[in-house]
XYZ file of C-alpha atoms in Angstrom:
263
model
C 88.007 116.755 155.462
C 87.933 115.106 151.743
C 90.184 117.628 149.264
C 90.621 114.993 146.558
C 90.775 116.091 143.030
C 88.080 115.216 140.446
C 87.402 115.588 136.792
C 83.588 115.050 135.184
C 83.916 112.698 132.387
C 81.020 113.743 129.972
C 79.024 111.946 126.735
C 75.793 112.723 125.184
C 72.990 110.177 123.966
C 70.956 111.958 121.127
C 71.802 114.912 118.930
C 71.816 118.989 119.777
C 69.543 119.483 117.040
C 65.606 120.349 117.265
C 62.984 118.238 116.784
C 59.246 117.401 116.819
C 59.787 113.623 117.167
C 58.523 111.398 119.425
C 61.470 108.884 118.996
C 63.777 109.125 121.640
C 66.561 109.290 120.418
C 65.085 112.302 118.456
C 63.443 113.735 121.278
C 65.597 114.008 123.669
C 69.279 115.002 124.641
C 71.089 113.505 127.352
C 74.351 114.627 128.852
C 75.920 112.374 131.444
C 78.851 112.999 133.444
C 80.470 110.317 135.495
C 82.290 112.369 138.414
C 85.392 110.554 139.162
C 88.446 110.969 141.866
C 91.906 111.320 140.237
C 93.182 108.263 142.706
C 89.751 105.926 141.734
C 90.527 106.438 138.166
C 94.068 105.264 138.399
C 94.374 102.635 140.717
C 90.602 100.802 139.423
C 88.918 102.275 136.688
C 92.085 102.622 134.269
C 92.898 98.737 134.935
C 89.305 97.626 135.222
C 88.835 98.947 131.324
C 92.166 97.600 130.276
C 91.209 94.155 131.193
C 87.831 94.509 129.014
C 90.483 96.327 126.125
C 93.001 93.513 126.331
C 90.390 90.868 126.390
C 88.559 92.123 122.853
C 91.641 93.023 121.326
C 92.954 91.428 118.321
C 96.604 92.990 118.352
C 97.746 93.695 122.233
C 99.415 96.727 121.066
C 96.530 98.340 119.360
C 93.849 97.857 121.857
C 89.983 99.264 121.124
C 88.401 102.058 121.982
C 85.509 101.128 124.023
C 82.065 102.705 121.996
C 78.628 101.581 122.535
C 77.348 101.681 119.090
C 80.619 99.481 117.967
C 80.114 97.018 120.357
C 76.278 96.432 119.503
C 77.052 96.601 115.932
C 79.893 93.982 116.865
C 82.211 96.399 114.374
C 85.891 95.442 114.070
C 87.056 93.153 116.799
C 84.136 93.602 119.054
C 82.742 90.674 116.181
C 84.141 88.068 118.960
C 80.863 89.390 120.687
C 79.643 86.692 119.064
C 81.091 84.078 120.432
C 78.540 83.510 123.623
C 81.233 82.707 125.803
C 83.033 85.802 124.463
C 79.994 87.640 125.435
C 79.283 86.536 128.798
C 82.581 87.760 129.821
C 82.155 90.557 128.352
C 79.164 91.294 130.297
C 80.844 90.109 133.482
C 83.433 92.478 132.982
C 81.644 95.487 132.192
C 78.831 94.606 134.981
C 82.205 94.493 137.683
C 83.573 98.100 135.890
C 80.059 99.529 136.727
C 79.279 97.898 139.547
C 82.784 98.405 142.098
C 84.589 102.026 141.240
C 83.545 104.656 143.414
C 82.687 107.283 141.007
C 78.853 109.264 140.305
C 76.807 109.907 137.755
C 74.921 112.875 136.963
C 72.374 112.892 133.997
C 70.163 115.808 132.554
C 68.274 114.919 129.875
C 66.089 117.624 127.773
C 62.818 117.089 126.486
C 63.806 119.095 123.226
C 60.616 119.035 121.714
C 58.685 120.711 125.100
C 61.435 123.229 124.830
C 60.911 124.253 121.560
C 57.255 124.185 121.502
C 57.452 126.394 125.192
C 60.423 128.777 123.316
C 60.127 129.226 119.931
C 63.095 131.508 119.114
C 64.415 132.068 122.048
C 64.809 128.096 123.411
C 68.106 127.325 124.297
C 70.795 125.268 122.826
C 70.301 121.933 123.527
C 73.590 120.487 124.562
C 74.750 123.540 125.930
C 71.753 124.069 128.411
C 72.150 120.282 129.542
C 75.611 121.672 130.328
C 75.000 124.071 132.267
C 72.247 122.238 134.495
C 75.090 119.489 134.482
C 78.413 121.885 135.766
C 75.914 123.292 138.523
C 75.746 119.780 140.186
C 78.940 118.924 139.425
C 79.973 122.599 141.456
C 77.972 121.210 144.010
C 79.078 117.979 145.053
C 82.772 119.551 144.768
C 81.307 122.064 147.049
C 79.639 119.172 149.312
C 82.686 117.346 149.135
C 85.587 120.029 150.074
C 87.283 119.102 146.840
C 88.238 120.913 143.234
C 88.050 119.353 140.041
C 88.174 120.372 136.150
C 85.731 118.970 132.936
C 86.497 116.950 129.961
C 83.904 116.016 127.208
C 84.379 114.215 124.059
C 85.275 116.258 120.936
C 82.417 116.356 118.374
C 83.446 118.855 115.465
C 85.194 122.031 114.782
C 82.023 124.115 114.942
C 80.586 122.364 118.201
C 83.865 121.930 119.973
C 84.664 125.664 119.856
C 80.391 126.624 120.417
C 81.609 124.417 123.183
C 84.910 125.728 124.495
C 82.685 129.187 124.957
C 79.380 127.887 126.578
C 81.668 126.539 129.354
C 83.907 129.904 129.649
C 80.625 131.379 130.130
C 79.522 129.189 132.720
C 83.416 129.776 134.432
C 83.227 133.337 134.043
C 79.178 134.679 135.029
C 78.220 131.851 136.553
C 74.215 131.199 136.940
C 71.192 131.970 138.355
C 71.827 129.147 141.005
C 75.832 129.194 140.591
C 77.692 132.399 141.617
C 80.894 132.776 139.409
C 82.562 133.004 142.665
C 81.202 129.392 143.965
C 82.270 128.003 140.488
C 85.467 129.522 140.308
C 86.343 128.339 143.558
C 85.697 124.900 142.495
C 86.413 124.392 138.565
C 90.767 123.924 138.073
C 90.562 125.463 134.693
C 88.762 127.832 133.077
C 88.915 125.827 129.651
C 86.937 121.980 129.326
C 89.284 119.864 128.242
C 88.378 117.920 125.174
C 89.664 114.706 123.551
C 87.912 112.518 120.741
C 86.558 109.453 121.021
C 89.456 108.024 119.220
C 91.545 108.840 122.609
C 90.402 105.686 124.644
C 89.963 108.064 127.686
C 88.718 105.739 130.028
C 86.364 107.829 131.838
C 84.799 109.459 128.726
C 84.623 105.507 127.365
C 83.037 104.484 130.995
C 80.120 107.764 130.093
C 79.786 106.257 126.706
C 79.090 102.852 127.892
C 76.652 104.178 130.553
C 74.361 107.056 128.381
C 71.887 105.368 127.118
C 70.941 103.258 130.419
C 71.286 106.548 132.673
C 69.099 108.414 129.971
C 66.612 105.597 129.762
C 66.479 105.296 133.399
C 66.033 108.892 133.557
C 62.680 109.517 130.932
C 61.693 106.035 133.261
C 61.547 108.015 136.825
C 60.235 110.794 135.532
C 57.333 109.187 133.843
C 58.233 110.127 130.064
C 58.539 106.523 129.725
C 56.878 102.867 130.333
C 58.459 99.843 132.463
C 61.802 98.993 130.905
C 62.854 95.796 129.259
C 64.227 92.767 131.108
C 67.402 93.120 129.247
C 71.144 93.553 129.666
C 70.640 97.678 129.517
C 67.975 97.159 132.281
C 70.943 95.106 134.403
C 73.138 97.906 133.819
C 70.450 100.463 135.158
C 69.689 98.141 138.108
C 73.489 98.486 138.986
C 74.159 102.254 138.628
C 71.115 102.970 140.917
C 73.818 103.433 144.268
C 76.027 105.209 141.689
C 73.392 108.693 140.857
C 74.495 111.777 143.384
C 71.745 112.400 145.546
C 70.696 114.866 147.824
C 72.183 115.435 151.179
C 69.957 112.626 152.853
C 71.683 110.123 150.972
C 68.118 109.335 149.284
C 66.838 111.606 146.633
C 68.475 111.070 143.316
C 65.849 112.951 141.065
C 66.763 116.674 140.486
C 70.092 115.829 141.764
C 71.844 112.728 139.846
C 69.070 112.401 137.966
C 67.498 115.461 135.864
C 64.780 116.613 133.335
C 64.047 119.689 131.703
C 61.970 120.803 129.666
């Protein structure tokens, strides 16, 4: 029976604050957590993102960190991005880091403005409420799976980081309504998250950066929040991660499982 060791890898897409907006990057929060095995992550995902790092980099011994926005905005030495060449390998690169790990995604996204308007007062914190609908799969499929596994997100300010530190010792300690603290505790390594900023180059928190706004797209898309997606290099990435979602025990069923909304 499989008793390999995990960690969650997690990244958000959106802010934690309230809103009425209909943008959606405004509107909704996502929180996506790429599940990986301690032996994937060194033997293919580690050298899979070096090769991207070393191919960007202008000094070898200061590689990049690998961020979403940066690489859009072509900031610092992702400008070679605009070299079309440059680009296409790029994309080949990042296309084979998504496409041949074996790792899983989970991603909850909240529809903050439902929320509020069904809560008032008493609606939840955003990010911390994705977390918690997040850990519970995550306790699952180490459940599924015969396995154990600890949490590491990216670091995002004093005040959040420590608002942080205590939603997940909550989570460890009581549990949920679907999560005994008994089922979590036998799971979770640690009763602390680990945190590390951006900064870092973790390359599983860098692989959940790269993948949050295609997993949260995709999400809003399947459940019907939004329209048919652009043919566009986010919609390849989507089309790839599709075998990558944790589904339900059948193997078919992604939504409510890798795939979540609330509201």
């Amino acid at each position: 029976m499989e008793n390999k060791k995990y960690r969650l890898y997690i990244d958000e897409s959106g802010t934690h604050c309230y809103s009425n907006s209909e943008k959606i990057d405004k509107r909704y929060l996502a929180l996506v957590g790429v599940i990986i095995s301690e032996e994937e992550n060194i033997n293919v995902i580690k050298p899979k993102v070096l090769a991207i790092k070393q191919m960007l980099a202008d000094d070898l011994d200061e590689l990049p960190v690998l961020h979403r926005e940066d690489i859009i905005a072509k900031k610092g030495c992702f400008r070679k991005m605009e070299d079309a060449e440059i680009k296409a390998k790029y994309n080949e690169l990042l296309l084979d880091l998504i496409d041949n790990p074996n790792y899983l995604i989970c991603c909850v996204v909240l529809d903050k403005k439902a929320h509020l308007n069904r809560y008032g007062e008493t609606a939840y914190h955003p990010y911390h409420y994705c977390l918690n609908v997040l850990l519970e799969r995550y306790t699952f499929f180490l459940e599924e799976n015969n396995s154990r596994g600890d949490v590491m997100a990216e670091t995002r300010g004093k005040n959040e980081d420590n608002e942080l530190r205590e939603a997940y010792r909550t989570f460890y300690n009581d549990g949920t309504y679907f999560r005994s603290k008994y089922s979590v505790q036998a799971r979770l390594t640690s009763s602390e998250i680990k945190m590390k900023p951006k900064s870092a180059g973790i390359e599983g928190i860098e692989l959940a950066d790269l993948l949050s706004l295609a997993s949260k797209l995709d999400t809003l898309h399947s459940h019907g929040q939004l329209p048919e997606l652009s043919d566009n290099f986010c919609k390849q990435v989507i089309d790839k991660i599709q075998v990558k979602y944790r589904k339900d025990q059948t193997g078919v069923k992604i939504n409510g499982f890798g795939r979540k909304l609330i509201k």
